[in-house]
XYZ file of C-alpha atoms in Angstrom:
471
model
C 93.609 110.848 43.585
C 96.649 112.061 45.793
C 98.130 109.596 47.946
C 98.680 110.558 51.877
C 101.493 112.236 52.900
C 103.926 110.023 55.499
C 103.312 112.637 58.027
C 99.729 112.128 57.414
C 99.456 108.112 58.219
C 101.927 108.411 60.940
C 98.812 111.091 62.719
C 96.786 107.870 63.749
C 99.731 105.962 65.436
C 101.226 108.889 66.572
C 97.654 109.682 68.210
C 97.521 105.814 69.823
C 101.283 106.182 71.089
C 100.381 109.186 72.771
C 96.869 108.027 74.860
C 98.477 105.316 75.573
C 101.183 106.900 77.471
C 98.953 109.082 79.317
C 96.934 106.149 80.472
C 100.416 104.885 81.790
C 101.396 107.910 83.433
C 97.939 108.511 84.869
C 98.131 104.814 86.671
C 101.695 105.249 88.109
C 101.451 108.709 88.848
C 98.735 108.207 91.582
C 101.299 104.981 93.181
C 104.334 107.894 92.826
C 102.523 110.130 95.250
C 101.441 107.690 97.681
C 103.453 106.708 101.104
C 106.018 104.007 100.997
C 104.560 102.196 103.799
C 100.553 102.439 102.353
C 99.448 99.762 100.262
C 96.613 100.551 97.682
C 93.985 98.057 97.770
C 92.140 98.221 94.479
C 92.942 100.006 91.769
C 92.324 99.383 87.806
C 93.940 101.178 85.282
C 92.791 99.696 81.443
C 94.631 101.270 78.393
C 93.316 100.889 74.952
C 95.577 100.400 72.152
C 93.607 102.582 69.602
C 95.912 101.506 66.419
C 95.895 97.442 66.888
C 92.021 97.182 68.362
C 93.302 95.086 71.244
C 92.477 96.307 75.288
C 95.165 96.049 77.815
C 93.909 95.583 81.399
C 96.806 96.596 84.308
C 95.387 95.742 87.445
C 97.143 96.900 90.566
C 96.884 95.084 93.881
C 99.372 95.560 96.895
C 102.182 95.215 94.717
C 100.898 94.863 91.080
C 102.162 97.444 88.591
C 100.675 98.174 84.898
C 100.157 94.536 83.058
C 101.178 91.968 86.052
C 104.487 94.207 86.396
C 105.715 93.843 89.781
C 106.041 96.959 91.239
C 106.228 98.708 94.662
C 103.413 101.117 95.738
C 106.523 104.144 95.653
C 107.821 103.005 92.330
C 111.811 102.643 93.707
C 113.408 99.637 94.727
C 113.517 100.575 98.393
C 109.797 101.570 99.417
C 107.088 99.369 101.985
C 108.677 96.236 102.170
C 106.778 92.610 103.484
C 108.586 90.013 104.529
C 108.195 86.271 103.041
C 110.048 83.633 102.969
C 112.758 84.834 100.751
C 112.517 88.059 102.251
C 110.594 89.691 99.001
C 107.635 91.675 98.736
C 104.130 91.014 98.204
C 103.349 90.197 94.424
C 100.281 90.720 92.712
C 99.104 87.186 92.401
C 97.012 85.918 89.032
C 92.736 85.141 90.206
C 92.974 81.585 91.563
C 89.538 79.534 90.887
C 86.664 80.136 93.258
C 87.129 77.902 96.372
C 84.383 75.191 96.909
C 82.763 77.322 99.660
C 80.742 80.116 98.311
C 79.075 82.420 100.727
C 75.789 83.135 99.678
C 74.513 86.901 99.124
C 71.531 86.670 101.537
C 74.292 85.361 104.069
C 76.778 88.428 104.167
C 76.078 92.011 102.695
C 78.399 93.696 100.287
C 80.846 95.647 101.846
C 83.112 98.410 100.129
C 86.689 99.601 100.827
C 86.756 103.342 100.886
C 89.713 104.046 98.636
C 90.503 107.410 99.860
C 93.510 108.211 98.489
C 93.206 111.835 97.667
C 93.485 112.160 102.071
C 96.842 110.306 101.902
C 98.697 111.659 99.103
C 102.590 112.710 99.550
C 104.690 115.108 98.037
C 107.658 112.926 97.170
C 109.794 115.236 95.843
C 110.322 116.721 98.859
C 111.444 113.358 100.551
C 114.774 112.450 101.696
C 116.381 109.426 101.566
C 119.618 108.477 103.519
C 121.401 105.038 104.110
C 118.632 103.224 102.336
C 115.589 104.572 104.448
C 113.450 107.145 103.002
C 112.593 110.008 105.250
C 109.220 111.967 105.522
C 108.373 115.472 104.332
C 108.252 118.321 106.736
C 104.917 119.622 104.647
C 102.813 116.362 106.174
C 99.559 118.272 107.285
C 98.811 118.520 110.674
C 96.320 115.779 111.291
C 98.423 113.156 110.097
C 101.024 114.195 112.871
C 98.637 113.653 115.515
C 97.623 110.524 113.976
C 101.036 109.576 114.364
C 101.638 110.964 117.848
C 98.193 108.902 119.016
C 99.678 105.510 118.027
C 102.706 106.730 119.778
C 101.315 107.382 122.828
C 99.469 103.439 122.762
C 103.099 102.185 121.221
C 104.746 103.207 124.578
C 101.858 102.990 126.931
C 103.582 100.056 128.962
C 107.542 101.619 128.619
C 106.212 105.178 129.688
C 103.977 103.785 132.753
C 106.475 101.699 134.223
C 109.137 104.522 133.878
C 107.333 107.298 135.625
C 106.225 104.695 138.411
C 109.983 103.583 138.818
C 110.508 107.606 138.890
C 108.236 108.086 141.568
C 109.962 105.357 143.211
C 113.018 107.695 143.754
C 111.495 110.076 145.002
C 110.625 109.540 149.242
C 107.958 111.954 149.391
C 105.836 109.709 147.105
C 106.942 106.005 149.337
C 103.737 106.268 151.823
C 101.462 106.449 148.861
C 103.512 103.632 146.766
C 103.207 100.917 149.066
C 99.588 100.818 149.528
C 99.198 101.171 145.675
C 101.588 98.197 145.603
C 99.244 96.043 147.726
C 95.981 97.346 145.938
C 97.654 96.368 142.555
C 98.105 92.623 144.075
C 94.885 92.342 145.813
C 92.710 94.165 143.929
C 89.927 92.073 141.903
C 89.016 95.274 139.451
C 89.942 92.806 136.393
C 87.962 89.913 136.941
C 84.820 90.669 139.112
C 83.072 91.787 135.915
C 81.863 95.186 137.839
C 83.535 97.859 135.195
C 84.231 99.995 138.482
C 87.056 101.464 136.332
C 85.660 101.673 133.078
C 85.412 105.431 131.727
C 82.819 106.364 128.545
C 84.415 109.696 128.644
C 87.623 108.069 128.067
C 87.129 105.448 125.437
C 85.497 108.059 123.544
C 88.899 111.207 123.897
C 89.112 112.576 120.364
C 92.903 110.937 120.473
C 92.026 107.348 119.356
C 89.930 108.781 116.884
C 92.988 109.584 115.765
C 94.478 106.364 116.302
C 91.687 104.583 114.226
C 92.160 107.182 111.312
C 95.823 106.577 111.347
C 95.564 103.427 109.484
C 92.560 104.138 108.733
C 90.619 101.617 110.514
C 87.219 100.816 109.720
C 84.435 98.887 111.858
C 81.991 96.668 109.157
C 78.539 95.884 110.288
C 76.753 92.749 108.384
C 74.396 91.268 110.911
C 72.133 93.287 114.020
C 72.750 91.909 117.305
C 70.183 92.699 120.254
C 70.883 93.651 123.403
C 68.704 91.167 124.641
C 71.496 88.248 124.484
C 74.930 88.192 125.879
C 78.098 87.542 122.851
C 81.610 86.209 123.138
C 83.396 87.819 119.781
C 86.439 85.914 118.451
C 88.791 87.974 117.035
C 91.200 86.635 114.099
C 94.084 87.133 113.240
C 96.406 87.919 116.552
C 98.697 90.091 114.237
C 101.607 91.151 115.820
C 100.248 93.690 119.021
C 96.291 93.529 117.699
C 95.745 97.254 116.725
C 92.631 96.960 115.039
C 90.772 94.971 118.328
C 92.192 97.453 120.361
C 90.602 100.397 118.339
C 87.440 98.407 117.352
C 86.334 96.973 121.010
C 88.302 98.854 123.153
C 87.389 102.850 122.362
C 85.151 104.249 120.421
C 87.127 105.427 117.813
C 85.108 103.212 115.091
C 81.950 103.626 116.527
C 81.091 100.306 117.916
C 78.234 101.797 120.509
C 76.402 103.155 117.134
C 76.275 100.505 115.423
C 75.535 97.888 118.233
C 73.549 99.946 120.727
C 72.899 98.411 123.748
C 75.786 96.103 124.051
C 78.559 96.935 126.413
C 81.847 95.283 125.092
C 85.168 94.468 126.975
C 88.367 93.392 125.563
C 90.317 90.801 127.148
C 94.045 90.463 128.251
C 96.370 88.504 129.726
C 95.971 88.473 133.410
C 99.966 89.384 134.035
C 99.091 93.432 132.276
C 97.188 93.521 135.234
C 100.138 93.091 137.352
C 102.138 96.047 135.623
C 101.991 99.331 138.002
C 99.936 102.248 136.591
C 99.826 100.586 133.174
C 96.795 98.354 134.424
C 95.185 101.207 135.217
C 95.940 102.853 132.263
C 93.856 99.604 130.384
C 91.221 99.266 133.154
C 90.092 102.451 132.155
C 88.932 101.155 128.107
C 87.025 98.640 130.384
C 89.729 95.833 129.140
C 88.945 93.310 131.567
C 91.352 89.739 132.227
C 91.082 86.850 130.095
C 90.781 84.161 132.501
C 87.720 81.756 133.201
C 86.879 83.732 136.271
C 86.954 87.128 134.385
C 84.870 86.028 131.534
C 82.361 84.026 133.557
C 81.695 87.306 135.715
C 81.258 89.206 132.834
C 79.014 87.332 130.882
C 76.332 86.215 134.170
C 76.574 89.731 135.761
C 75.202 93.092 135.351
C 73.118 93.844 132.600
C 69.434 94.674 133.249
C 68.459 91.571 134.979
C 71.365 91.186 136.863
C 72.220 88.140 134.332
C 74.758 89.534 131.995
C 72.687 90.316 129.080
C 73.912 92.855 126.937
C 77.557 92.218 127.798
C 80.100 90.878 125.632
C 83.648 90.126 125.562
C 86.217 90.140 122.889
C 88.423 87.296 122.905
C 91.787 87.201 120.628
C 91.496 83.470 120.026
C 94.788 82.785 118.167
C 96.730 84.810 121.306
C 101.122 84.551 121.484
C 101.405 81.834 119.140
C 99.507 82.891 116.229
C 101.408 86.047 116.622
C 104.283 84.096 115.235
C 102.555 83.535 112.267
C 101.087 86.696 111.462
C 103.221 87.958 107.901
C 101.906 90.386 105.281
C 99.490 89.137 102.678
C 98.651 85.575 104.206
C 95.881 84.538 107.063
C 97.362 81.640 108.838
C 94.853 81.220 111.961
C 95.393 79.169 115.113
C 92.227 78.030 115.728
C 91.742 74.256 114.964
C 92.464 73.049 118.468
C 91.174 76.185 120.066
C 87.653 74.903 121.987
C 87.726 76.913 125.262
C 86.226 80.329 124.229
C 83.634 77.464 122.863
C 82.790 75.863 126.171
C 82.471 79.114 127.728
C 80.143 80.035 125.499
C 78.260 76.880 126.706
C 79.022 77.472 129.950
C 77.912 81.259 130.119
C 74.982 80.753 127.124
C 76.646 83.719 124.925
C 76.142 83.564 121.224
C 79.247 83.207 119.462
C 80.656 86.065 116.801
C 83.194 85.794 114.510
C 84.713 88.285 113.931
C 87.543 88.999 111.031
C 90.204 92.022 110.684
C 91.612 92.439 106.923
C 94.854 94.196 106.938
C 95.646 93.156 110.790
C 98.435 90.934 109.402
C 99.838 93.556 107.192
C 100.903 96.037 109.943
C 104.425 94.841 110.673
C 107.475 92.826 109.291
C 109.019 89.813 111.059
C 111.337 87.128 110.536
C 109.956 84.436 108.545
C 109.279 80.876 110.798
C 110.083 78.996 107.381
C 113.470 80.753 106.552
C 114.599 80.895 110.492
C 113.749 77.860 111.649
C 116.154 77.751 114.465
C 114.506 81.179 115.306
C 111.349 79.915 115.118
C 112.030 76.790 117.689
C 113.583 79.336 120.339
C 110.308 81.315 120.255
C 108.054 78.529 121.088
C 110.377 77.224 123.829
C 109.656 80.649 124.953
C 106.349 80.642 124.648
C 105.885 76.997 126.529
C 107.779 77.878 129.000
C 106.894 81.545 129.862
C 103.611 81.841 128.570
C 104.313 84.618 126.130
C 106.457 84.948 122.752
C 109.141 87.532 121.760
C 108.319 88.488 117.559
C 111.222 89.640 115.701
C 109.790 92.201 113.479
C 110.047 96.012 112.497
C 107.665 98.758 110.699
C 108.278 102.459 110.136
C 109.515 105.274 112.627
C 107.802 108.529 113.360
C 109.930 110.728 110.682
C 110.586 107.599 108.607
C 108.991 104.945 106.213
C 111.429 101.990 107.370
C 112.804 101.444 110.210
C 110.935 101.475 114.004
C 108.517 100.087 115.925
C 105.878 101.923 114.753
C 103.216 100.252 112.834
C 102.611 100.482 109.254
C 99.918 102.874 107.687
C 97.966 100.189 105.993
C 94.215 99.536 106.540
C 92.288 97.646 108.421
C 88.835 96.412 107.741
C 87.006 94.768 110.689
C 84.650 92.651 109.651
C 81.326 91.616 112.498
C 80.199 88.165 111.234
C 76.547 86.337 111.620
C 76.072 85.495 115.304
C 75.743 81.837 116.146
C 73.360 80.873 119.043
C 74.564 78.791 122.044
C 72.374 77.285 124.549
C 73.272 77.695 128.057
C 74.553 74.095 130.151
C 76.227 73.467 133.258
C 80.031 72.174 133.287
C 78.405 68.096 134.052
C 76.184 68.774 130.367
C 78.611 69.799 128.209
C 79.411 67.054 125.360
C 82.317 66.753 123.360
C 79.614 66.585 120.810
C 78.130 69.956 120.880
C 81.665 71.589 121.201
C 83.085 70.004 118.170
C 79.569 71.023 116.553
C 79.715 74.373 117.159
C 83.694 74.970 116.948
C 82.501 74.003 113.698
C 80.108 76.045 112.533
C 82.162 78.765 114.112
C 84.980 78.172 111.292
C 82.734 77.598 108.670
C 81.140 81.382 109.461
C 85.129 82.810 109.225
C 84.927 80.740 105.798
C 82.516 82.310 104.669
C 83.476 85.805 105.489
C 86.246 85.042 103.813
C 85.387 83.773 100.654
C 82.822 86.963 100.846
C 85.180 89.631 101.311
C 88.876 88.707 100.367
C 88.689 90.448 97.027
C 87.362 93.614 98.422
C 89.649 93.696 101.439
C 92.316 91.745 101.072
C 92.555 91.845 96.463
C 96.708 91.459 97.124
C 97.022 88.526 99.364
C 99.565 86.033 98.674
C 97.357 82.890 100.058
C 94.119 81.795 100.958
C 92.954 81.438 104.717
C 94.658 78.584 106.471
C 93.314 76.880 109.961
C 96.586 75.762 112.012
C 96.561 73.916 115.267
């Protein structure tokens, strides 16, 4: 019998070598063509090494390359970058053990990320890349321009409608009309007398924040029906940086809110001061975004409606507001919500079921100065805060014709999660107990627990922590 030829056994491992490699290339190639400012959520890759018998599994989360590599979704140095508190990226973190809270099945429905990736692929060879910051192609298609220029238009909403007022100010043929606008703008009760005089369907519904969802993309999840026969106060969490997703979720249509809770006619709240900012507060009066003040949300919730009683209505509350803003970094979900009881006693006070309600990604959408590594930074903003009643973030995203630098948020998405709706029984101010607060403020969290523990492998497989409640 002839004995092989070397070129003959090297065929096998030769063979192995080669599938191997592909399986490599295959995994990285799809991160190589993707934007250096998207994050891919989920994606396996598992190579086979034909000539040893042994399976290699690379998983990839938000930063994860091939086989726990750390890698960034570009493949250079110098793509998407997330702050922390040594001012790295996110890395793919190993499966921790399940948490002690499990959320049952029958409690919350499976939900699924679309990964659409095919949509938001990217030539990069025809990048540029200057001074460190990597420029985008001229052959973006056209879709994704206006998806920029709609988030651009919301970006400078409050910079362009104070401008052009202050230009009309110049001009004296315009003075006789400004000062009676002036006095309506101070005197006028449009945000808090719960009528919706101002609020426009046709508007919410413009095909330009349907652009402004699909920019991140943005995506409204359903898990529980609510009837329009009760009235709902939604908590949204987390703040974020300037709250994108609750402005595209509850504020227009652009996700689709009316079609998935008919019925229900939903108002985001504000600070009262936007109110106070000329032709900008009638810029947001027009998405039906209503003040956030006891007044405001009291009106709402025991007005209108078909009985004159306020059923049907809802309001979307940010809960966390200014200071949890400070805390809002890429990959973690630090919450301000343990001493947070007043969107509770309304509740109470108004007999609106409570709904919590969690955004995935919200936290993602911007870079700031980390609170642990600027300290002295961190103290100045909450003297701020304390003292003025709002906080100035230090953070950055990408520009329009750039992946790194501006103001702009990040295209990274954002999954908006409904929760199970907890009933609240209606009292007067004299028959509200500490009791029953603490009892429902409560159950409240333990519904966000849940949610989480349901869906932060689907949503949010890179994080770099586990939900924390802060005071």
């Amino acid at each position: 019998m002839e004995s092989p030829s070397p070129q003959t056994q090297q065929q096998p491992k030769r063979a192995a070598v080669i599938g191997s490699n592909m399986a490599m290339a295959e995994s990285t190639g799809d991160l190589a063509e993707m934007e250096a400012d998207e994050l891919p959520i989920k994606t396996a890759t598992t190579a086979t090494a034909s000539s040893k018998g042994v399976q290699v599994n690379g998983v990839n989360g938000i930063y994860g390359g091939l086989d726990g590599e750390k890698e960034r979704p570009n493949g250079k140095e110098d793509g998407a970058r997330n702050s922390e508190a040594n001012g790295s990226g996110l890395t793919q973190r190993k499966p921790k053990e399940a948490s002690t809270l499990k959320a049952k099945d029958n409690d919350y429905p499976p939900l699924y990320d679309d990964d659409d990736l095919e949509r938001r692929r990217l030539d990069r060879l025809n990048t540029y890349r200057a001074a460190g910051i990597q420029f985008a192609p001229w052959n973006i298609p056209y879709r994704r321009r206006m998806q920029t220029v709609a988030v651009l238009i919301h970006c400078l909403s409050i910079a362009s409608t104070v401008s052009f007022f202050f230009f009309l100010c110049a001009i004296p043929i315009f003075w006789p009309l400004i000062i009676p606008y002036l006095l309506h703008m101070l005197l006028s009760k449009n945000a808090t007398d719960g009528r919706l005089r101002m609020r426009s369907e046709r508007w919410r519904r413009l095909p330009v924040w349907k652009l402004f969802g699909e920019y991140f993309p943005a995506k409204l999840h359903k898990t529980h029906d609510l009837p329009p026969t009760r009235k709902y106060i939604f908590g949204y969490h987390p703040h974020g940086i300037i709250s994108h997703g609750a402005f595209a979720a509850f504020a227009t249509e652009a996700l689709g809110f009316a079609e998935k809770f008919p019925g229900i006619t939903n108002s985001l709240l504000t600070l009262d001061s936007n109110f106070r900012i000329p032709l900008y507060r009638d810029y947001i009066l027009a998405f039906g975004i209503q003040s956030v003040s006891k007044e405001s949300i009291t009106n709402m919730l025991t007005k209108g409606g078909p009985n004159n009683e306020g059923m049907g209505r809802a309001v979307t509350i940010v809960v966390g507001g200014a200071r949890e803003s400070l805390e809002a970094q890429p990959g973690v979900m630090n919450l301000v919500l343990a001493d947070r009881k007043g969107f509770v006693k309304m509740a109470i006070r108004t007999g609106a079921d409570l709904v919590p309600v969690l955004a995935f990604g919200e936290n993602d959408l911007y870079d700031q100065l980390s609170p642990k590594t600027h300290p002295w930074l961190h103290k100045a903003q909450m003297w701020v805060l304390r003292t003025l009643k709002f906080t100035l973030p230090f953070l950055h995203g990408r520009g329009i014709f750039n992946y790194d630098v501006g103001l702009m948020p990040y295209r990274r998405r954002l999954n908006i999660v409904v929760g199970r709706p907890i009933m609240v029984a209606q009292k007067r101010d004299g028959e509200i107990e500490n009791e029953e607060v603490d009892r429902l403020h409560r159950e409240y969290v333990g519904e966000l627990e849940k949610m989480w523990e349901r869906y932060k492998d689907v949503f949010a497989a890179g994080r770099r922590g586990e939900m924390n409640i802060l005071k």
